[in-house]
Amino acid sequence: MMQNSGKIRWGIMGTGWIAEQFAADLAYVENAQFLAVGSRTTSSAGEFASKYDIPRAYGSYEELVSDPEVDVVYIATPHPLHRDNVMLCLQAGKSVLCEKPFTINEDELEELVSAARERKLFLMEAMWTRFLPPIRQVQAWLKDGLIGDVRLVKADFGFRSGWNPQGRLLNPELGGGALLDAGIYPVSFASMIFGAQPEKIWSTAHIGVTGVDEQFSVVLSYESGKTASLNGAIRLGLTNEAYIYGTGGYIHIPSFLNATTASLHVDGAEPVRALDDRQAKGYNFEAYEVGRCLLEGRLESDVMSLDESLAIMRLLDQIRGQWGLKYPSEG
Protein backbone atom coordinates (compact mmCIF):
# COMPACT_ATOMS: atom_id res chain seq x y z
CA MET A 1 0.00 0.00 0.00
CA MET A 2 1.21 3.49 -0.83
CA GLN A 3 1.60 5.81 2.10
CA ASN A 4 -0.73 8.76 2.58
CA SER A 5 1.92 11.49 2.56
CA GLY A 6 1.49 12.18 -1.15
CA LYS A 7 4.93 10.76 -1.86
CA ILE A 8 5.78 7.66 -3.88
CA ARG A 9 8.49 5.45 -2.38
CA TRP A 10 11.09 4.51 -4.97
CA GLY A 11 13.49 1.64 -5.31
CA ILE A 12 16.29 1.54 -7.89
CA MET A 13 17.49 -1.67 -9.51
CA GLY A 14 21.07 -1.26 -10.71
CA THR A 15 23.88 1.10 -9.74
CA GLY A 16 25.47 2.10 -13.06
CA TRP A 17 25.78 5.47 -14.80
CA ILE A 18 22.11 5.92 -15.71
CA ALA A 19 21.03 4.92 -12.20
CA GLU A 20 23.27 7.68 -10.87
CA GLN A 21 21.69 10.27 -13.15
CA PHE A 22 18.19 9.25 -12.08
CA ALA A 23 19.09 9.09 -8.39
CA ALA A 24 20.56 12.60 -8.42
CA ASP A 25 17.43 13.98 -10.10
CA LEU A 26 14.95 12.25 -7.81
CA ALA A 27 15.81 14.86 -5.16
CA TYR A 28 13.99 17.41 -7.35
CA VAL A 29 10.73 15.42 -7.47
CA GLU A 30 8.20 16.68 -4.96
CA ASN A 31 6.02 13.57 -5.05
CA ALA A 32 8.96 11.15 -4.62
CA GLN A 33 10.81 9.62 -1.70
CA PHE A 34 13.95 7.52 -2.10
CA LEU A 35 13.63 4.32 -0.10
CA ALA A 36 15.85 1.53 -1.43
CA VAL A 37 18.47 0.41 -3.93
CA GLY A 38 19.22 -3.10 -5.09
CA SER A 39 22.39 -4.38 -6.73
CA ARG A 40 24.00 -7.72 -7.42
CA THR A 41 26.39 -7.15 -4.50
CA THR A 42 25.91 -5.72 -1.02
CA SER A 43 28.99 -3.52 -1.39
CA SER A 44 27.78 -1.87 -4.58
CA ALA A 45 24.32 -1.25 -3.12
CA GLY A 46 25.85 0.13 0.08
CA GLU A 47 28.13 2.56 -1.73
CA PHE A 48 25.27 3.80 -3.92
CA ALA A 49 22.95 4.19 -0.93
CA SER A 50 25.56 6.16 0.97
CA LYS A 51 26.23 8.48 -1.97
CA TYR A 52 22.54 9.32 -2.53
CA ASP A 53 21.33 9.10 1.09
CA ILE A 54 19.09 6.09 0.45
CA PRO A 55 17.85 4.40 3.65
CA ARG A 56 17.91 0.77 2.49
CA ALA A 57 20.51 -1.13 0.46
CA TYR A 58 19.98 -4.67 -0.79
CA GLY A 59 22.58 -7.04 -2.19
CA SER A 60 20.14 -8.71 -4.56
CA TYR A 61 17.26 -7.70 -6.80
CA GLU A 62 15.02 -10.24 -5.09
CA GLU A 63 15.47 -8.51 -1.74
CA LEU A 64 14.66 -5.14 -3.28
CA VAL A 65 11.35 -6.25 -4.79
CA SER A 66 10.45 -8.09 -1.56
CA ASP A 67 10.49 -4.84 0.43
CA PRO A 68 6.77 -4.25 1.13
CA GLU A 69 7.22 -0.48 1.42
CA VAL A 70 8.67 0.06 -2.07
CA ASP A 71 5.90 1.40 -4.33
CA VAL A 72 7.72 1.51 -7.66
CA VAL A 73 11.06 0.29 -9.03
CA TYR A 74 13.21 2.12 -11.57
CA ILE A 75 15.13 -0.45 -13.63
CA ALA A 76 18.57 0.70 -14.75
CA THR A 77 20.17 -2.59 -15.79
CA PRO A 78 21.59 -3.56 -19.23
CA HIS A 79 19.11 -3.99 -22.11
CA PRO A 80 19.01 -7.82 -22.27
CA LEU A 81 18.14 -8.01 -18.56
CA HIS A 82 15.10 -5.74 -18.75
CA ARG A 83 12.60 -8.46 -19.54
CA ASP A 84 13.53 -10.64 -16.54
CA ASN A 85 14.02 -7.67 -14.21
CA VAL A 86 10.65 -6.12 -15.02
CA MET A 87 8.92 -9.48 -14.67
CA LEU A 88 10.55 -9.98 -11.27
CA CYS A 89 9.09 -6.67 -10.14
CA LEU A 90 5.63 -7.34 -11.57
CA GLN A 91 5.48 -10.78 -9.98
CA ALA A 92 6.28 -9.11 -6.65
CA GLY A 93 3.44 -6.63 -7.15
CA LYS A 94 5.63 -3.62 -7.89
CA SER A 95 4.95 -0.86 -10.38
CA VAL A 96 7.83 -0.26 -12.79
CA LEU A 97 9.62 2.48 -14.69
CA CYS A 98 12.03 0.69 -17.04
CA GLU A 99 14.94 2.38 -18.77
CA LYS A 100 14.85 2.47 -22.55
CA PRO A 101 14.92 0.39 -24.62
CA PHE A 102 12.09 -1.36 -22.80
CA THR A 103 13.25 -4.79 -24.02
CA ILE A 104 15.33 -6.36 -26.78
CA ASN A 105 12.32 -7.00 -29.02
CA GLU A 106 8.55 -6.75 -29.31
CA ASP A 107 7.87 -10.33 -28.16
CA GLU A 108 9.55 -9.66 -24.82
CA LEU A 109 7.67 -6.41 -24.38
CA GLU A 110 4.30 -7.98 -25.21
CA GLU A 111 4.92 -10.45 -22.40
CA LEU A 112 5.60 -7.66 -19.91
CA VAL A 113 2.66 -5.51 -20.99
CA SER A 114 0.32 -8.48 -20.67
CA ALA A 115 1.67 -9.26 -17.19
CA ALA A 116 1.31 -5.66 -16.02
CA ARG A 117 -2.23 -5.34 -17.35
CA GLU A 118 -3.24 -8.70 -15.90
CA ARG A 119 -1.93 -7.69 -12.48
CA LYS A 120 -3.23 -4.11 -12.78
CA LEU A 121 0.21 -2.63 -12.13
CA PHE A 122 1.67 0.59 -13.52
CA LEU A 123 4.37 0.14 -16.18
CA MET A 124 6.15 2.74 -18.32
CA GLU A 125 9.21 3.08 -20.53
CA ALA A 126 11.68 5.68 -19.25
CA MET A 127 11.76 7.79 -22.41
CA TRP A 128 12.74 10.88 -20.43
CA THR A 129 12.80 13.15 -23.50
CA ARG A 130 9.00 13.04 -23.72
CA PHE A 131 8.57 14.81 -20.39
CA LEU A 132 11.06 17.68 -20.76
CA PRO A 133 9.36 21.12 -20.69
CA PRO A 134 10.66 22.22 -24.13
CA ILE A 135 9.37 18.98 -25.70
CA ARG A 136 6.01 19.42 -23.99
CA GLN A 137 5.92 22.94 -25.44
CA VAL A 138 6.69 21.55 -28.89
CA GLN A 139 3.75 19.15 -28.51
CA ALA A 140 1.52 22.11 -27.60
CA TRP A 141 2.69 24.09 -30.65
CA LEU A 142 1.93 21.12 -32.87
CA LYS A 143 -1.48 20.53 -31.28
CA ASP A 144 -2.34 24.17 -31.96
CA GLY A 145 -1.31 23.76 -35.61
CA LEU A 146 1.11 26.69 -35.48
CA ILE A 147 3.36 25.40 -38.29
CA GLY A 148 0.51 24.09 -40.40
CA ASP A 149 0.47 20.54 -41.72
CA VAL A 150 3.62 18.74 -40.58
CA ARG A 151 5.30 17.13 -43.58
CA LEU A 152 8.88 16.28 -42.57
CA VAL A 153 10.75 15.37 -39.39
CA LYS A 154 14.54 15.16 -39.19
CA ALA A 155 16.27 13.92 -36.06
CA ASP A 156 19.77 12.60 -35.35
CA PHE A 157 21.54 11.28 -32.28
CA GLY A 158 25.08 10.01 -32.44
CA PHE A 159 28.33 10.13 -30.50
CA ARG A 160 31.82 8.70 -30.94
CA SER A 161 32.35 6.20 -28.16
CA GLY A 162 35.70 4.76 -27.22
CA TRP A 163 36.74 1.38 -28.56
CA ASN A 164 35.72 -1.22 -25.98
CA PRO A 165 34.52 -4.43 -27.68
CA GLN A 166 33.45 -5.92 -24.33
CA GLY A 167 31.59 -2.82 -23.19
CA ARG A 168 27.85 -2.29 -23.35
CA LEU A 169 27.81 -0.30 -26.60
CA LEU A 170 29.79 -2.66 -28.83
CA ASN A 171 28.98 -6.06 -27.33
CA PRO A 172 26.10 -7.90 -29.05
CA GLU A 173 25.63 -10.04 -25.92
CA LEU A 174 24.64 -6.84 -24.10
CA GLY A 175 22.28 -5.66 -26.83
CA GLY A 176 24.88 -3.22 -28.11
CA GLY A 177 24.65 -1.10 -31.21
CA ALA A 178 23.34 2.26 -32.31
CA LEU A 179 19.68 1.36 -32.83
CA LEU A 180 18.73 0.44 -29.27
CA ASP A 181 21.08 2.83 -27.50
CA ALA A 182 21.06 6.02 -29.59
CA GLY A 183 18.60 5.40 -32.41
CA ILE A 184 15.63 4.83 -30.16
CA TYR A 185 15.62 8.58 -29.42
CA PRO A 186 14.99 9.81 -32.99
CA VAL A 187 12.67 6.86 -33.67
CA SER A 188 10.60 7.68 -30.59
CA PHE A 189 10.67 11.38 -31.52
CA ALA A 190 9.18 10.61 -34.94
CA SER A 191 6.59 8.42 -33.28
CA MET A 192 5.58 11.30 -31.00
CA ILE A 193 4.76 13.38 -34.08
CA PHE A 194 3.56 10.94 -36.73
CA GLY A 195 2.76 7.74 -34.83
CA ALA A 196 4.97 4.68 -34.61
CA GLN A 197 3.75 2.71 -37.62
CA PRO A 198 4.84 4.12 -40.99
CA GLU A 199 3.59 2.81 -44.31
CA LYS A 200 7.11 2.19 -45.65
CA ILE A 201 10.60 1.78 -44.15
CA TRP A 202 13.94 2.26 -45.92
CA SER A 203 17.05 1.72 -43.84
CA THR A 204 20.73 0.93 -43.99
CA ALA A 205 23.37 0.27 -41.35
CA HIS A 206 27.10 -0.17 -40.93
CA ILE A 207 27.71 -3.39 -39.00
CA GLY A 208 31.09 -3.21 -37.30
CA VAL A 209 33.62 -5.91 -36.52
CA THR A 210 31.95 -6.81 -33.20
CA GLY A 211 28.69 -7.55 -35.02
CA VAL A 212 26.65 -4.56 -33.87
CA ASP A 213 25.28 -1.65 -35.87
CA GLU A 214 27.70 1.23 -35.36
CA GLN A 215 25.57 3.65 -37.34
CA PHE A 216 22.33 3.61 -39.27
CA SER A 217 20.04 5.75 -41.37
CA VAL A 218 16.31 5.25 -41.84
CA VAL A 219 13.56 6.99 -43.80
CA LEU A 220 9.98 6.41 -42.70
CA SER A 221 7.07 7.24 -44.99
CA TYR A 222 3.63 7.89 -43.54
CA GLU A 223 0.21 8.57 -45.05
CA SER A 224 -0.02 11.45 -47.52
CA GLY A 225 3.74 11.31 -48.11
CA LYS A 226 4.79 12.56 -44.70
CA THR A 227 8.40 11.62 -44.01
CA ALA A 228 10.81 11.11 -41.13
CA SER A 229 14.56 11.08 -41.81
CA LEU A 230 16.47 9.63 -38.84
CA ASN A 231 20.09 8.76 -38.05
CA GLY A 232 21.85 7.14 -35.11
CA ALA A 233 25.46 6.28 -34.31
CA ILE A 234 27.75 5.15 -31.50
CA ARG A 235 31.04 5.63 -33.35
CA LEU A 236 30.21 8.88 -35.13
CA GLY A 237 29.48 12.27 -33.64
CA LEU A 238 26.28 13.85 -35.02
CA THR A 239 24.64 17.25 -34.42
CA ASN A 240 21.93 15.65 -32.25
CA GLU A 241 19.27 18.15 -33.25
CA ALA A 242 15.74 17.82 -34.55
CA TYR A 243 13.67 19.79 -37.05
CA ILE A 244 9.93 19.59 -37.64
CA TYR A 245 8.86 21.16 -40.93
CA GLY A 246 5.27 22.17 -41.64
CA THR A 247 3.45 24.00 -44.41
CA GLY A 248 3.45 27.18 -42.33
CA GLY A 249 6.85 27.12 -40.65
CA TYR A 250 9.20 24.88 -38.67
CA ILE A 251 10.36 23.98 -35.17
CA HIS A 252 14.03 23.53 -34.25
CA ILE A 253 15.21 21.63 -31.17
CA PRO A 254 18.96 21.64 -30.53
CA SER A 255 20.12 18.56 -28.59
CA PHE A 256 16.54 17.29 -28.68
CA LEU A 257 17.00 14.25 -26.45
CA ASN A 258 17.91 16.39 -23.39
CA ALA A 259 16.33 19.59 -24.71
CA THR A 260 16.70 22.80 -22.73
CA THR A 261 15.38 24.97 -25.56
CA ALA A 262 13.18 24.85 -28.66
CA SER A 263 12.29 27.51 -31.19
CA LEU A 264 9.12 28.07 -33.20
CA HIS A 265 9.50 29.68 -36.62
CA VAL A 266 6.14 30.61 -38.12
CA ASP A 267 6.28 32.09 -41.61
CA GLY A 268 6.17 35.89 -41.43
CA ALA A 269 6.60 36.10 -37.65
CA GLU A 270 9.47 36.53 -35.20
CA PRO A 271 10.78 33.26 -33.72
CA VAL A 272 9.37 32.17 -30.37
CA ARG A 273 11.66 30.34 -27.96
CA ALA A 274 10.88 27.94 -25.15
CA LEU A 275 13.61 27.86 -22.50
CA ASP A 276 14.15 25.54 -19.56
CA ASP A 277 16.65 26.65 -16.91
CA ARG A 278 16.25 23.51 -14.81
CA GLN A 279 18.87 22.66 -12.21
CA ALA A 280 18.29 18.93 -12.62
CA LYS A 281 19.46 16.98 -15.66
CA GLY A 282 15.84 16.26 -16.62
CA TYR A 283 15.08 12.75 -15.36
CA ASN A 284 12.95 14.30 -12.62
CA PHE A 285 10.12 15.02 -15.05
CA GLU A 286 9.52 11.36 -15.96
CA ALA A 287 9.75 10.41 -12.28
CA TYR A 288 7.15 13.04 -11.40
CA GLU A 289 4.86 11.66 -14.11
CA VAL A 290 5.13 8.16 -12.63
CA GLY A 291 4.27 9.55 -9.19
CA ARG A 292 1.34 11.50 -10.59
CA CYS A 293 -0.06 8.43 -12.30
CA LEU A 294 0.33 6.25 -9.21
CA LEU A 295 -1.25 8.82 -6.89
CA GLU A 296 -4.18 9.16 -9.30
CA GLY A 297 -4.58 5.40 -9.64
CA ARG A 298 -3.53 5.29 -13.30
CA LEU A 299 -1.94 2.15 -14.76
CA GLU A 300 -0.35 3.93 -17.74
CA SER A 301 0.87 7.37 -18.73
CA ASP A 302 -0.93 9.00 -21.65
CA VAL A 303 2.34 10.76 -22.51
CA MET A 304 4.24 7.49 -23.03
CA SER A 305 1.65 4.74 -23.36
CA LEU A 306 2.34 1.02 -23.42
CA ASP A 307 0.69 0.69 -26.82
CA GLU A 308 3.07 3.28 -28.26
CA SER A 309 6.09 1.60 -26.66
CA LEU A 310 4.94 -1.68 -28.24
CA ALA A 311 4.55 -0.02 -31.64
CA ILE A 312 8.01 1.57 -31.38
CA MET A 313 9.58 -1.77 -30.45
CA ARG A 314 7.81 -3.38 -33.41
CA LEU A 315 9.28 -0.70 -35.67
CA LEU A 316 12.78 -1.23 -34.26
CA ASP A 317 12.41 -4.96 -34.96
CA GLN A 318 11.38 -4.19 -38.55
CA ILE A 319 14.32 -1.83 -39.08
CA ARG A 320 17.00 -4.25 -37.94
CA GLY A 321 15.17 -7.04 -39.75
CA GLN A 322 16.14 -5.21 -42.95
CA TRP A 323 19.77 -5.56 -41.87
CA GLY A 324 19.49 -9.24 -40.90
CA LEU A 325 20.64 -8.36 -37.37
CA LYS A 326 19.70 -10.58 -34.44
CA TYR A 327 20.90 -10.43 -30.84
CA PRO A 328 22.46 -13.58 -29.31
CA SER A 329 19.68 -13.76 -26.70
CA GLU A 330 17.12 -14.15 -29.51
CA GLY A 331 18.58 -17.51 -30.54
XYZ file of C-alpha atoms in Angstrom:
331
model
C 0.000 0.000 0.000
C 1.214 3.493 -0.826
C 1.601 5.805 2.104
C -0.731 8.764 2.577
C 1.924 11.490 2.560
C 1.488 12.176 -1.146
C 4.934 10.757 -1.862
C 5.781 7.660 -3.880
C 8.493 5.447 -2.383
C 11.092 4.512 -4.967
C 13.495 1.642 -5.307
C 16.294 1.543 -7.892
C 17.494 -1.672 -9.505
C 21.074 -1.256 -10.714
C 23.880 1.103 -9.742
C 25.473 2.100 -13.058
C 25.781 5.465 -14.795
C 22.106 5.917 -15.711
C 21.029 4.917 -12.197
C 23.271 7.681 -10.867
C 21.686 10.274 -13.145
C 18.193 9.246 -12.077
C 19.093 9.089 -8.394
C 20.563 12.596 -8.420
C 17.433 13.984 -10.104
C 14.950 12.253 -7.806
C 15.811 14.856 -5.163
C 13.988 17.412 -7.352
C 10.727 15.421 -7.466
C 8.195 16.681 -4.963
C 6.022 13.568 -5.049
C 8.961 11.152 -4.620
C 10.811 9.621 -1.703
C 13.947 7.521 -2.097
C 13.631 4.320 -0.099
C 15.845 1.530 -1.432
C 18.471 0.411 -3.930
C 19.216 -3.101 -5.087
C 22.390 -4.375 -6.732
C 24.003 -7.722 -7.417
C 26.394 -7.154 -4.499
C 25.909 -5.718 -1.020
C 28.993 -3.522 -1.387
C 27.781 -1.872 -4.581
C 24.322 -1.254 -3.120
C 25.850 0.134 0.079
C 28.134 2.560 -1.731
C 25.271 3.799 -3.917
C 22.946 4.193 -0.932
C 25.558 6.162 0.967
C 26.228 8.485 -1.974
C 22.544 9.325 -2.529
C 21.325 9.098 1.086
C 19.085 6.085 0.448
C 17.853 4.401 3.654
C 17.915 0.775 2.492
C 20.513 -1.129 0.460
C 19.982 -4.672 -0.787
C 22.581 -7.040 -2.189
C 20.139 -8.707 -4.560
C 17.265 -7.700 -6.805
C 15.017 -10.242 -5.090
C 15.474 -8.515 -1.736
C 14.660 -5.142 -3.284
C 11.348 -6.253 -4.787
C 10.446 -8.085 -1.564
C 10.485 -4.837 0.434
C 6.775 -4.250 1.126
C 7.215 -0.480 1.422
C 8.667 0.058 -2.074
C 5.895 1.398 -4.332
C 7.720 1.514 -7.664
C 11.056 0.290 -9.031
C 13.208 2.118 -11.566
C 15.132 -0.447 -13.625
C 18.568 0.702 -14.747
C 20.165 -2.588 -15.786
C 21.590 -3.563 -19.228
C 19.112 -3.988 -22.111
C 19.014 -7.820 -22.271
C 18.141 -8.009 -18.565
C 15.104 -5.739 -18.751
C 12.596 -8.463 -19.537
C 13.528 -10.641 -16.543
C 14.025 -7.670 -14.213
C 10.655 -6.119 -15.024
C 8.924 -9.483 -14.670
C 10.554 -9.977 -11.268
C 9.085 -6.666 -10.136
C 5.632 -7.341 -11.573
C 5.475 -10.781 -9.978
C 6.285 -9.108 -6.654
C 3.436 -6.631 -7.148
C 5.631 -3.620 -7.885
C 4.951 -0.859 -10.378
C 7.830 -0.261 -12.790
C 9.616 2.484 -14.694
C 12.032 0.691 -17.043
C 14.936 2.382 -18.768
C 14.849 2.472 -22.551
C 14.918 0.394 -24.622
C 12.086 -1.358 -22.804
C 13.253 -4.786 -24.019
C 15.329 -6.360 -26.780
C 12.317 -6.998 -29.022
C 8.546 -6.754 -29.315
C 7.865 -10.330 -28.156
C 9.550 -9.659 -24.815
C 7.668 -6.414 -24.376
C 4.305 -7.981 -25.212
C 4.922 -10.454 -22.397
C 5.601 -7.655 -19.914
C 2.663 -5.508 -20.986
C 0.319 -8.484 -20.665
C 1.675 -9.256 -17.190
C 1.311 -5.659 -16.017
C -2.231 -5.336 -17.346
C -3.236 -8.699 -15.902
C -1.927 -7.689 -12.476
C -3.234 -4.107 -12.783
C 0.208 -2.633 -12.132
C 1.666 0.595 -13.525
C 4.365 0.137 -16.179
C 6.149 2.736 -18.321
C 9.208 3.077 -20.528
C 11.676 5.679 -19.250
C 11.761 7.791 -22.411
C 12.737 10.883 -20.433
C 12.801 13.151 -23.496
C 8.997 13.041 -23.719
C 8.571 14.806 -20.389
C 11.058 17.675 -20.764
C 9.355 21.118 -20.690
C 10.660 22.221 -24.132
C 9.368 18.985 -25.704
C 6.015 19.418 -23.988
C 5.924 22.937 -25.440
C 6.687 21.546 -28.893
C 3.754 19.153 -28.515
C 1.520 22.105 -27.603
C 2.687 24.090 -30.651
C 1.930 21.116 -32.872
C -1.476 20.528 -31.280
C -2.338 24.172 -31.955
C -1.306 23.759 -35.610
C 1.113 26.687 -35.477
C 3.355 25.400 -38.287
C 0.506 24.087 -40.402
C 0.468 20.544 -41.721
C 3.623 18.742 -40.582
C 5.302 17.128 -43.579
C 8.881 16.281 -42.573
C 10.752 15.372 -39.394
C 14.538 15.161 -39.195
C 16.271 13.915 -36.064
C 19.767 12.600 -35.347
C 21.544 11.276 -32.280
C 25.084 10.008 -32.443
C 28.332 10.131 -30.500
C 31.819 8.703 -30.943
C 32.355 6.200 -28.162
C 35.703 4.759 -27.224
C 36.744 1.379 -28.562
C 35.722 -1.222 -25.976
C 34.519 -4.431 -27.678
C 33.453 -5.924 -24.332
C 31.590 -2.818 -23.193
C 27.853 -2.294 -23.346
C 27.814 -0.300 -26.595
C 29.786 -2.660 -28.831
C 28.979 -6.060 -27.330
C 26.097 -7.900 -29.053
C 25.630 -10.045 -25.924
C 24.637 -6.841 -24.103
C 22.276 -5.655 -26.830
C 24.879 -3.215 -28.110
C 24.647 -1.096 -31.211
C 23.343 2.259 -32.312
C 19.682 1.359 -32.832
C 18.729 0.438 -29.267
C 21.081 2.831 -27.505
C 21.060 6.018 -29.589
C 18.602 5.395 -32.406
C 15.626 4.832 -30.159
C 15.619 8.576 -29.424
C 14.995 9.807 -32.994
C 12.666 6.859 -33.675
C 10.602 7.681 -30.587
C 10.673 11.376 -31.515
C 9.184 10.611 -34.938
C 6.586 8.417 -33.276
C 5.584 11.297 -31.004
C 4.764 13.376 -34.076
C 3.557 10.941 -36.728
C 2.763 7.745 -34.835
C 4.967 4.684 -34.611
C 3.752 2.707 -37.616
C 4.840 4.122 -40.992
C 3.590 2.813 -44.311
C 7.110 2.190 -45.646
C 10.599 1.779 -44.154
C 13.935 2.255 -45.924
C 17.048 1.725 -43.836
C 20.730 0.928 -43.993
C 23.368 0.274 -41.352
C 27.103 -0.169 -40.931
C 27.708 -3.385 -39.002
C 31.088 -3.210 -37.303
C 33.625 -5.905 -36.516
C 31.948 -6.812 -33.205
C 28.692 -7.552 -35.022
C 26.654 -4.560 -33.872
C 25.275 -1.652 -35.867
C 27.704 1.228 -35.360
C 25.574 3.655 -37.342
C 22.326 3.605 -39.270
C 20.040 5.750 -41.367
C 16.305 5.253 -41.838
C 13.557 6.995 -43.805
C 9.983 6.410 -42.704
C 7.071 7.237 -44.988
C 3.632 7.888 -43.545
C 0.214 8.574 -45.046
C -0.016 11.451 -47.520
C 3.740 11.309 -48.114
C 4.791 12.564 -44.697
C 8.399 11.619 -44.007
C 10.809 11.112 -41.127
C 14.557 11.082 -41.806
C 16.474 9.633 -38.837
C 20.092 8.765 -38.050
C 21.849 7.140 -35.114
C 25.461 6.281 -34.305
C 27.749 5.152 -31.503
C 31.040 5.631 -33.352
C 30.212 8.881 -35.134
C 29.476 12.275 -33.637
C 26.276 13.849 -35.016
C 24.643 17.248 -34.417
C 21.929 15.648 -32.253
C 19.269 18.149 -33.250
C 15.736 17.816 -34.546
C 13.668 19.791 -37.048
C 9.930 19.595 -37.638
C 8.858 21.158 -40.932
C 5.268 22.166 -41.644
C 3.450 23.998 -44.414
C 3.455 27.180 -42.326
C 6.854 27.124 -40.651
C 9.199 24.882 -38.673
C 10.364 23.980 -35.169
C 14.025 23.532 -34.250
C 15.207 21.630 -31.166
C 18.961 21.639 -30.526
C 20.118 18.557 -28.591
C 16.543 17.295 -28.679
C 17.004 14.248 -26.452
C 17.908 16.393 -23.394
C 16.334 19.592 -24.707
C 16.699 22.799 -22.727
C 15.382 24.968 -25.562
C 13.180 24.846 -28.656
C 12.289 27.508 -31.194
C 9.117 28.066 -33.196
C 9.496 29.676 -36.623
C 6.137 30.608 -38.118
C 6.280 32.087 -41.614
C 6.175 35.895 -41.430
C 6.603 36.099 -37.650
C 9.469 36.527 -35.202
C 10.775 33.262 -33.722
C 9.368 32.170 -30.370
C 11.661 30.343 -27.960
C 10.885 27.942 -25.150
C 13.613 27.862 -22.499
C 14.147 25.542 -19.558
C 16.654 26.645 -16.909
C 16.249 23.510 -14.812
C 18.871 22.658 -12.210
C 18.294 18.925 -12.617
C 19.456 16.975 -15.661
C 15.838 16.258 -16.621
C 15.083 12.749 -15.359
C 12.953 14.303 -12.615
C 10.118 15.021 -15.048
C 9.521 11.363 -15.960
C 9.751 10.414 -12.281
C 7.147 13.037 -11.402
C 4.858 11.657 -14.113
C 5.131 8.163 -12.627
C 4.269 9.548 -9.193
C 1.341 11.501 -10.588
C -0.062 8.434 -12.300
C 0.326 6.251 -9.213
C -1.253 8.815 -6.891
C -4.181 9.165 -9.304
C -4.583 5.399 -9.638
C -3.531 5.287 -13.297
C -1.945 2.151 -14.758
C -0.350 3.928 -17.739
C 0.870 7.373 -18.733
C -0.933 8.999 -21.645
C 2.343 10.764 -22.515
C 4.243 7.485 -23.028
C 1.648 4.739 -23.356
C 2.345 1.025 -23.424
C 0.689 0.691 -26.823
C 3.067 3.282 -28.258
C 6.088 1.598 -26.662
C 4.945 -1.676 -28.243
C 4.551 -0.017 -31.636
C 8.014 1.575 -31.382
C 9.583 -1.766 -30.447
C 7.808 -3.375 -33.412
C 9.279 -0.702 -35.666
C 12.780 -1.231 -34.260
C 12.413 -4.958 -34.955
C 11.379 -4.192 -38.551
C 14.316 -1.834 -39.085
C 16.997 -4.249 -37.938
C 15.174 -7.036 -39.745
C 16.144 -5.210 -42.950
C 19.769 -5.558 -41.866
C 19.493 -9.243 -40.898
C 20.639 -8.355 -37.374
C 19.697 -10.585 -34.438
C 20.895 -10.427 -30.841
C 22.459 -13.578 -29.309
C 19.677 -13.757 -26.703
C 17.117 -14.155 -29.508
C 18.576 -17.506 -30.538
